[in-house]
mmCIF file of C-alpha atoms in Angstrom:
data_model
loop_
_atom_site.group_PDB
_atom_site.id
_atom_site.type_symbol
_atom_site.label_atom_id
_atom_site.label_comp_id
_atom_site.label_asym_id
_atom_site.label_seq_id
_atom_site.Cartn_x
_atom_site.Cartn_y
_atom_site.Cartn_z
ATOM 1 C CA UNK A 1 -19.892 -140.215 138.195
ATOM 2 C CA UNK A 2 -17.377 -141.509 141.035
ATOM 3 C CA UNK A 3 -14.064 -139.259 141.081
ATOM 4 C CA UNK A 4 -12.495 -142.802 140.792
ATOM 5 C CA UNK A 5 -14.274 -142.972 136.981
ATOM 6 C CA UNK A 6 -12.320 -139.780 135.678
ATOM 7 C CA UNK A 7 -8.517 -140.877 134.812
ATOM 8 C CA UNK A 8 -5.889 -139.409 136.520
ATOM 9 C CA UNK A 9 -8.030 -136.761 138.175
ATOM 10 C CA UNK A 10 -6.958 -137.800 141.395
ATOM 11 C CA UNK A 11 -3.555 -137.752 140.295
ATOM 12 C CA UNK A 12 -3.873 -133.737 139.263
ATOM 13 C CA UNK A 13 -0.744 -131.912 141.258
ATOM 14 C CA UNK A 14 -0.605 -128.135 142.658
ATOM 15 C CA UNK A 15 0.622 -127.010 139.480
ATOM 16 C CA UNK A 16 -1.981 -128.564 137.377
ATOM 17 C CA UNK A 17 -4.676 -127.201 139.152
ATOM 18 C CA UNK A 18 -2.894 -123.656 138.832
ATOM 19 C CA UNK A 19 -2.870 -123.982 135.557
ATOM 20 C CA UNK A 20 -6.281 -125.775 135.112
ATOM 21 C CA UNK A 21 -7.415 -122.607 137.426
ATOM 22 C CA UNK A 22 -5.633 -119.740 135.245
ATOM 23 C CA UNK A 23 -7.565 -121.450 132.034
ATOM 24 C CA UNK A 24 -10.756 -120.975 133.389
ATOM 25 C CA UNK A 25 -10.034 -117.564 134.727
ATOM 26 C CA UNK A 26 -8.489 -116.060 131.777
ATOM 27 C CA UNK A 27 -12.198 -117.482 130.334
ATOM 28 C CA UNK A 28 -14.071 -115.980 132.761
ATOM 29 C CA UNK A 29 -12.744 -112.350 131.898
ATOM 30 C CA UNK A 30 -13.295 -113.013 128.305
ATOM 31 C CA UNK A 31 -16.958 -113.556 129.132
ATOM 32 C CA UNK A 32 -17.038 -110.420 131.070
ATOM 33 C CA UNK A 33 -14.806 -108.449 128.874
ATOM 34 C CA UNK A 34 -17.812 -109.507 126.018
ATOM 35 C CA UNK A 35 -20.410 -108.917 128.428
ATOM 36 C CA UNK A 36 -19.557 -105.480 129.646
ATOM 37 C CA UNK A 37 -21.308 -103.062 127.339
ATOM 38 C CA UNK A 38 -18.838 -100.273 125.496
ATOM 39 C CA UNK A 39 -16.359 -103.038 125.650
ATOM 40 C CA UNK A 40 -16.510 -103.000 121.894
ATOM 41 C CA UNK A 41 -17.041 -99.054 121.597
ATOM 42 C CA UNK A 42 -13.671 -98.359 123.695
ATOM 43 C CA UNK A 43 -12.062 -100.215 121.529
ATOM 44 C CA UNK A 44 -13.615 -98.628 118.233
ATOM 45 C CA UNK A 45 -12.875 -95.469 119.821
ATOM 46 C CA UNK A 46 -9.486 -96.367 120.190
ATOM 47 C CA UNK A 47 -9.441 -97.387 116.627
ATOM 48 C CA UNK A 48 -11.078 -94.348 115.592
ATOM 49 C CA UNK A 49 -8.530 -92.112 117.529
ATOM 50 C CA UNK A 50 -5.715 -93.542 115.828
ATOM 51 C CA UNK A 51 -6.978 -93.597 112.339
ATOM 52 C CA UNK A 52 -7.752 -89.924 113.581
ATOM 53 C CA UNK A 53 -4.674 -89.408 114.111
ATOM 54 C CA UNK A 54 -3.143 -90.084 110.571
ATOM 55 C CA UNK A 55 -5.367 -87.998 108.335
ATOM 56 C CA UNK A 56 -4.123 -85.325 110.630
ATOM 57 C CA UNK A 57 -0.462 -86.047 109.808
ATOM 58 C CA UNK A 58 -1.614 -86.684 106.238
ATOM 59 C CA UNK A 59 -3.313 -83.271 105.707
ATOM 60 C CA UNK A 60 -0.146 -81.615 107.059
ATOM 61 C CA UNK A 61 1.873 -83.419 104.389
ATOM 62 C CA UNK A 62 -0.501 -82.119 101.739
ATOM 63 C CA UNK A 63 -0.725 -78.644 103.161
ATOM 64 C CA UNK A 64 2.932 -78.246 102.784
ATOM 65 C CA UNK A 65 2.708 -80.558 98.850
ATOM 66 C CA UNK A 66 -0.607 -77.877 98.391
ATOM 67 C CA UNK A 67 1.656 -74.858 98.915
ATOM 68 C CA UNK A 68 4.984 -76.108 97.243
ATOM 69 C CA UNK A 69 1.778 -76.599 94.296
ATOM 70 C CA UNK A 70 0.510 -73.053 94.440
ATOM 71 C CA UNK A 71 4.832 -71.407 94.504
ATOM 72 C CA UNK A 72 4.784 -73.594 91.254
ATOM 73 C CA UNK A 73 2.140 -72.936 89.910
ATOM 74 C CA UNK A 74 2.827 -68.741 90.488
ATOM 75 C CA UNK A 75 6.059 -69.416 89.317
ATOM 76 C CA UNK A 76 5.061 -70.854 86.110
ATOM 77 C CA UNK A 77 2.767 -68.204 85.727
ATOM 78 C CA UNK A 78 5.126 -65.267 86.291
ATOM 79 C CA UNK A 79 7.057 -67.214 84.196
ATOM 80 C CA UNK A 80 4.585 -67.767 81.389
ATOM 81 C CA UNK A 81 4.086 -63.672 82.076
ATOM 82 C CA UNK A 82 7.480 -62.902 81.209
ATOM 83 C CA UNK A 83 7.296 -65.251 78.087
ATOM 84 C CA UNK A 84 4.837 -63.249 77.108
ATOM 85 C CA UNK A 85 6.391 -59.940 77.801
ATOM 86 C CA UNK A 86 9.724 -60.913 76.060
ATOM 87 C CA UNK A 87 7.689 -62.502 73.005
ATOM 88 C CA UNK A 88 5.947 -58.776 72.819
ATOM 89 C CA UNK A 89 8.997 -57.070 73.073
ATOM 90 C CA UNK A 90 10.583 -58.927 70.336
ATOM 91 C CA UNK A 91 7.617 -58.490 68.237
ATOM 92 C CA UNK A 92 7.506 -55.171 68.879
ATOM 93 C CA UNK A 93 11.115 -54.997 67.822
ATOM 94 C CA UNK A 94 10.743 -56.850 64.391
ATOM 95 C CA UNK A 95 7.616 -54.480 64.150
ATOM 96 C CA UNK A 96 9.216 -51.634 64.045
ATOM 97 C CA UNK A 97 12.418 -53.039 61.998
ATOM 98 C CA UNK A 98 9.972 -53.578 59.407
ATOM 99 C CA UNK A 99 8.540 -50.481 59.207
ATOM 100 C CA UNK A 100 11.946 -49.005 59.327
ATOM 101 C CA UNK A 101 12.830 -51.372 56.262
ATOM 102 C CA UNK A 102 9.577 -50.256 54.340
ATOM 103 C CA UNK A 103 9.835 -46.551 54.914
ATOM 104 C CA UNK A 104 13.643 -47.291 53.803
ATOM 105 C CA UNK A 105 12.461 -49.178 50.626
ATOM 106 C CA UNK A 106 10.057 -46.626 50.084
ATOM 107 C CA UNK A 107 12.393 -43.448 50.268
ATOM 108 C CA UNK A 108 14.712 -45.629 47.777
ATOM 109 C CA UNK A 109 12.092 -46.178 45.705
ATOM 110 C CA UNK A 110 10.699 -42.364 45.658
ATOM 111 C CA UNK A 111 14.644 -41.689 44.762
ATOM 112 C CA UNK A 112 15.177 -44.100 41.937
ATOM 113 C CA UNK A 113 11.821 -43.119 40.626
ATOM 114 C CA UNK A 114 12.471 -39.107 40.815
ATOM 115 C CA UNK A 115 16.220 -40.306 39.124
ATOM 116 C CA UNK A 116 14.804 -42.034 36.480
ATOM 117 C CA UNK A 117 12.028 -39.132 35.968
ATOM 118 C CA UNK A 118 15.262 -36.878 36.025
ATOM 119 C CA UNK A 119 16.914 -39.271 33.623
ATOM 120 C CA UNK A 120 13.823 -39.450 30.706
ATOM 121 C CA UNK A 121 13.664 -35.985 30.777
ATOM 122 C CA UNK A 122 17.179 -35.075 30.271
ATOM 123 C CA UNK A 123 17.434 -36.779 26.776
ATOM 124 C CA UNK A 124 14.145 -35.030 25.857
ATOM 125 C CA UNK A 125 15.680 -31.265 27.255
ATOM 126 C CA UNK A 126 18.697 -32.349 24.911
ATOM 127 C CA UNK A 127 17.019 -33.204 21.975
ATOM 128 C CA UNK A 128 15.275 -29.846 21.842
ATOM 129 C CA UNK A 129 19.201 -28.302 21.749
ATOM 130 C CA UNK A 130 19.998 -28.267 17.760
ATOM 131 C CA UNK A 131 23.026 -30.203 17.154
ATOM 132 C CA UNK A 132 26.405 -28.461 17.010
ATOM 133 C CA UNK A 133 26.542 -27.037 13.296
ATOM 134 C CA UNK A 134 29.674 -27.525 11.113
ATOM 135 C CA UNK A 135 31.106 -25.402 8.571
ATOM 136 C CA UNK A 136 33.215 -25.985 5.534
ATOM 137 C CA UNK A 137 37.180 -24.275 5.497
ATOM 138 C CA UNK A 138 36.462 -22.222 2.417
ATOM 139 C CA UNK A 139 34.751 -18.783 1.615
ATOM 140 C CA UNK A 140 31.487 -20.175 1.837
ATOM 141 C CA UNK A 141 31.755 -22.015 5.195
ATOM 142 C CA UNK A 142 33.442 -18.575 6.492
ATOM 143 C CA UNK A 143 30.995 -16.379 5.400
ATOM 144 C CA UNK A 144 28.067 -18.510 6.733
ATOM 145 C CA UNK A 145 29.493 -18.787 9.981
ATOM 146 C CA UNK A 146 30.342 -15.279 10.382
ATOM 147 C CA UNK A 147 26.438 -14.338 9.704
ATOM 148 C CA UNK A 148 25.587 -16.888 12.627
ATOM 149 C CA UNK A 149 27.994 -15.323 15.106
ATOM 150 C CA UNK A 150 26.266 -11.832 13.739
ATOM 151 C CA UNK A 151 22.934 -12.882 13.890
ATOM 152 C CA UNK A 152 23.798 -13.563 17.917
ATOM 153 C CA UNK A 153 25.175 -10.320 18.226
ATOM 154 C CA UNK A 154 22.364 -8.481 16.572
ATOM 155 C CA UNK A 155 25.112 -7.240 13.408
ATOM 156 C CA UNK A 156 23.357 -7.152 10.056
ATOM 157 C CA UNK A 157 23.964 -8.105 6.974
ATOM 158 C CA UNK A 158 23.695 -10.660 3.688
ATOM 159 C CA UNK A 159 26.088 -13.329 2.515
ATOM 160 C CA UNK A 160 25.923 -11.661 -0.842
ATOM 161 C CA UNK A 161 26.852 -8.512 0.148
ATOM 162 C CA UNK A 162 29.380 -9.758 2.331
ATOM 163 C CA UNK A 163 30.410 -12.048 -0.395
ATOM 164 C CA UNK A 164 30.641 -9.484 -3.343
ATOM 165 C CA UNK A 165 32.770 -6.859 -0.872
ATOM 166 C CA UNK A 166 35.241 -9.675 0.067
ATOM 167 C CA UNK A 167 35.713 -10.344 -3.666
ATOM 168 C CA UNK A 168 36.692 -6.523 -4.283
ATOM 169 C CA UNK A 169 38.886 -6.243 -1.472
ATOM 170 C CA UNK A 170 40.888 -9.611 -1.334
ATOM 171 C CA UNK A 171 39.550 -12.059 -4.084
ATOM 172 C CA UNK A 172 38.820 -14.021 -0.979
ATOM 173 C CA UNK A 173 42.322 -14.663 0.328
ATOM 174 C CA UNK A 174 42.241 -14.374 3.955
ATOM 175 C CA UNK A 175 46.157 -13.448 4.280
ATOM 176 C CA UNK A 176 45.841 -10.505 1.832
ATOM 177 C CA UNK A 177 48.185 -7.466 2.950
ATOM 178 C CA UNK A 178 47.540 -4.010 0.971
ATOM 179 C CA UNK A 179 51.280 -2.419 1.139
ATOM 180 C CA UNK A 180 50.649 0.598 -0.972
ATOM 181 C CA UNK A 181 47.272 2.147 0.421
ATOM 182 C CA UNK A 182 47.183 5.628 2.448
ATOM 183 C CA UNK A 183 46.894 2.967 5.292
ATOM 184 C CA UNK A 184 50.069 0.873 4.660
ATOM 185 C CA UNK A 185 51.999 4.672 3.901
ATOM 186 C CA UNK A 186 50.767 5.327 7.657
ATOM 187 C CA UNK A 187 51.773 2.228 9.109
ATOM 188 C CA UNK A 188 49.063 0.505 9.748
ATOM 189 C CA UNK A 189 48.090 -2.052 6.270
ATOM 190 C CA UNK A 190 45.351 -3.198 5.327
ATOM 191 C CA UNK A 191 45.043 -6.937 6.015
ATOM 192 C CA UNK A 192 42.013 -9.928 5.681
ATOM 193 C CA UNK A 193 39.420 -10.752 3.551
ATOM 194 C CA UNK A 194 37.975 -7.610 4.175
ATOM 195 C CA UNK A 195 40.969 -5.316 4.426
ATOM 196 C CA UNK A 196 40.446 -4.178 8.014
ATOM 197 C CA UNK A 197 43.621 -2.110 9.572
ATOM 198 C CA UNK A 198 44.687 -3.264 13.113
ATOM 199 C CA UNK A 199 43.165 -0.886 15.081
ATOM 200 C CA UNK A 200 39.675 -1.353 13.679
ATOM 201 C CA UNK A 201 39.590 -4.950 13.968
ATOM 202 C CA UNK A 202 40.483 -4.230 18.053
ATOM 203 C CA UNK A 203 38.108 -1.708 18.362
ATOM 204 C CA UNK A 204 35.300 -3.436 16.414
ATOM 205 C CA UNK A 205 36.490 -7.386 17.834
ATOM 206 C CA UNK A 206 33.346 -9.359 18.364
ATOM 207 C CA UNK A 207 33.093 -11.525 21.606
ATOM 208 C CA UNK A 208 33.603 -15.578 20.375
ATOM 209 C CA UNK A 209 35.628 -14.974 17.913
ATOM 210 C CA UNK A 210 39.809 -15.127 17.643
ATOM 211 C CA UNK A 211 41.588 -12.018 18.209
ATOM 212 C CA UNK A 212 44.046 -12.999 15.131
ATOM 213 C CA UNK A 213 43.349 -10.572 12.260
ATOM 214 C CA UNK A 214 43.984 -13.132 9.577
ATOM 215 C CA UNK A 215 41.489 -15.586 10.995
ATOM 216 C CA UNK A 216 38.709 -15.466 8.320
ATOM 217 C CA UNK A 217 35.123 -15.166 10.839
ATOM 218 C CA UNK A 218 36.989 -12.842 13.012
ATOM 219 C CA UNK A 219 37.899 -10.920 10.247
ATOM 220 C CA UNK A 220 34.301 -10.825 8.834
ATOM 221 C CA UNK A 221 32.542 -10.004 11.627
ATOM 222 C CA UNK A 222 34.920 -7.079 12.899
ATOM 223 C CA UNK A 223 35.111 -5.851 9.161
ATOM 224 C CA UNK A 224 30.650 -5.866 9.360
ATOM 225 C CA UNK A 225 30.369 -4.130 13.050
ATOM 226 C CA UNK A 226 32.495 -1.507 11.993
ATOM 227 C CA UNK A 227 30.112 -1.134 8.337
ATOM 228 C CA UNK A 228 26.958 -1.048 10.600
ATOM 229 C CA UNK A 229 28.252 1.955 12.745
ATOM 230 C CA UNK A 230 29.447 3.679 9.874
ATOM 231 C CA UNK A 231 26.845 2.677 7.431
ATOM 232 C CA UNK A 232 24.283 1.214 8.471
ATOM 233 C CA UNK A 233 25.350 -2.853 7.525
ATOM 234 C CA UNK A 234 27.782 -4.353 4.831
ATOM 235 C CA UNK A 235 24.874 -4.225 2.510
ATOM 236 C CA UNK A 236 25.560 -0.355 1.963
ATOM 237 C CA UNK A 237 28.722 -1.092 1.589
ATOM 238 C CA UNK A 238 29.373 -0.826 -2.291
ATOM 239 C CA UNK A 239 33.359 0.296 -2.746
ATOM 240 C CA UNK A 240 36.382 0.929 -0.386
ATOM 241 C CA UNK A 241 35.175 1.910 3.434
#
C-alpha cells in the first residue's frame, strides 16, 4: 500500500519516531530476554536465594524461642523437683509427729492402765485389812480389849480370870486407891482395877497403851505382864499378888 494510504504517517515527527523506535526496542529485549535460556532459572534462583534467606533468619529466631523453651522447661522441672522435695519433707515431718503422738498416746495409755490396775487392787488389799474394832466403856469392853493388846504382845491370859481377879481387888472400879495396905504404909498405894503400885505399872507398861495408871487397858495389861513373870499368867493368879 502507497505511504500516501496510511494517515498521518507522513506527518510522524522526530519524537514520534523515538518513541515509536523505543516501543519496538523495549519489545525486542523482551523477546530475547524470553528467548535466552536460564533467563527464567536466574530469576528462580534469585527467588530461591531470598526465600533462602528467611528460613535462615527464621531458624535463628527459633533457636533462641528453642532454648528460652528448654531454661523453662529445666526450670519447671527443678522446680517440680523441689515441690517434691518440700512435699517429702513435710510428710516426713507429719510422719514422724504422728508417731511421736502415738508412742505419746500409748505411754498415757500404759499409765492410766497400770493406775487403774493400781487402783482395783488397792480396794481389794484393803478389804483383806479387818475393820477397826470397837469396844464398849465398861468392864467388859476393857477387859476384851486388854486381851487383844496381849494377844499382840504374846501376854497370856483369860477374860475370866482376868475378870474374877479384878472383882477381888477393885469390884471393877478403875479409880480404886488401897490406903491401908503394907503398900500404901510404904508410900506407894495400890491403885486400878487391878491394884498395881506405881512402880510396877512403869516397869511392866506395855507399848500402845496410856502411861496413866488409872486408865483401865493400861492398867490390865501392866497388872497381867507382871502375873506372867511372876506366875506364869493371870490365870494362876487366885488371891493378892
Amino acid at each position: 500500500m502507497p505511504k500516501s494510504a496510511i494517515p498521518r504517517v507522513g506527518r510522524l515527527n522526530r519524537t514520534h519516531k523515538l518513541s515509536a523506535a523505543g516501543v519496538a526496542v523495549a519489545g525486542a529485549a523482551a523477546l530475547v530476554f524470553a528467548a535466552v535460556p536460564g533467563a527464567d532459572a536466574d530469576q528462580g534462583a534469585h527467588r530461591t536465594a531470598a526465600q533462602d534467606v528467611r528460613p535462615v533468619a527464621f531458624a535463628t529466631v527459633g533457636s533462641v524461642a528453642e532454648a528460652q523453651q528448654a531454661t523453662i522447661a529445666k526450670q519447671a522441672d527443678a522446680s517440680a523437683e523441689k515441690g517434691k522435695a518440700e512435699a517429702a519433707a513435710k510428710a516426713k515431718t507429719a510422719a514422724d509427729k504422728e508417731r511421736t503422738q502415738q508412742t505419746a498416746a500409748s505411754r498415757s495409755t500404759l499409765r492410766n492402765t497400770v493406775s487403774a490396775t493400781a487402783t482395783a487392787v488397792q480396794p481389794a488389799a484393803t478389804a483383806v485389812q479387818p475393820a477397826a474394832k470397837t469396844y464398849t466403856a465398861n468392864l467388859d469392853g476393857w477387859i476384851k480389849e486388854a486381851l487383844d493388846i496381849m494377844g499382840r504382845h504374846g501376854i497370856p491370859g483369860s477374860y475370866d480370870r482376868i475378870h474374877r481377879n479384878i472383882m477381888r481387888e477393885s469390884t471393877g472400879n478403875p479409880q480404886a486407891v488401897n490406903g491401908w495396905d503394907v503398900n500404901a504404909q510404904n508410900g506407894t498405894p495400890s491403885k486400878g482395877l487391878l491394884q498395881v503400885i506405881q512402880p510396877t505399872f512403869q516397869a511392866y507398861h506395855v507399848d500402845g497403851t496410856s502411861w496413866d495408871i488409872f486408865d483401865p487397858v493400861a492398867n490390865i495389861t501392866a497388872a497381867c505382864k507382871y502375873a506372867a513373870a511372876v506366875y506364869g499368867s493371870m490365870d494362876n493368879v487366885n488371891s493378892a499378888y
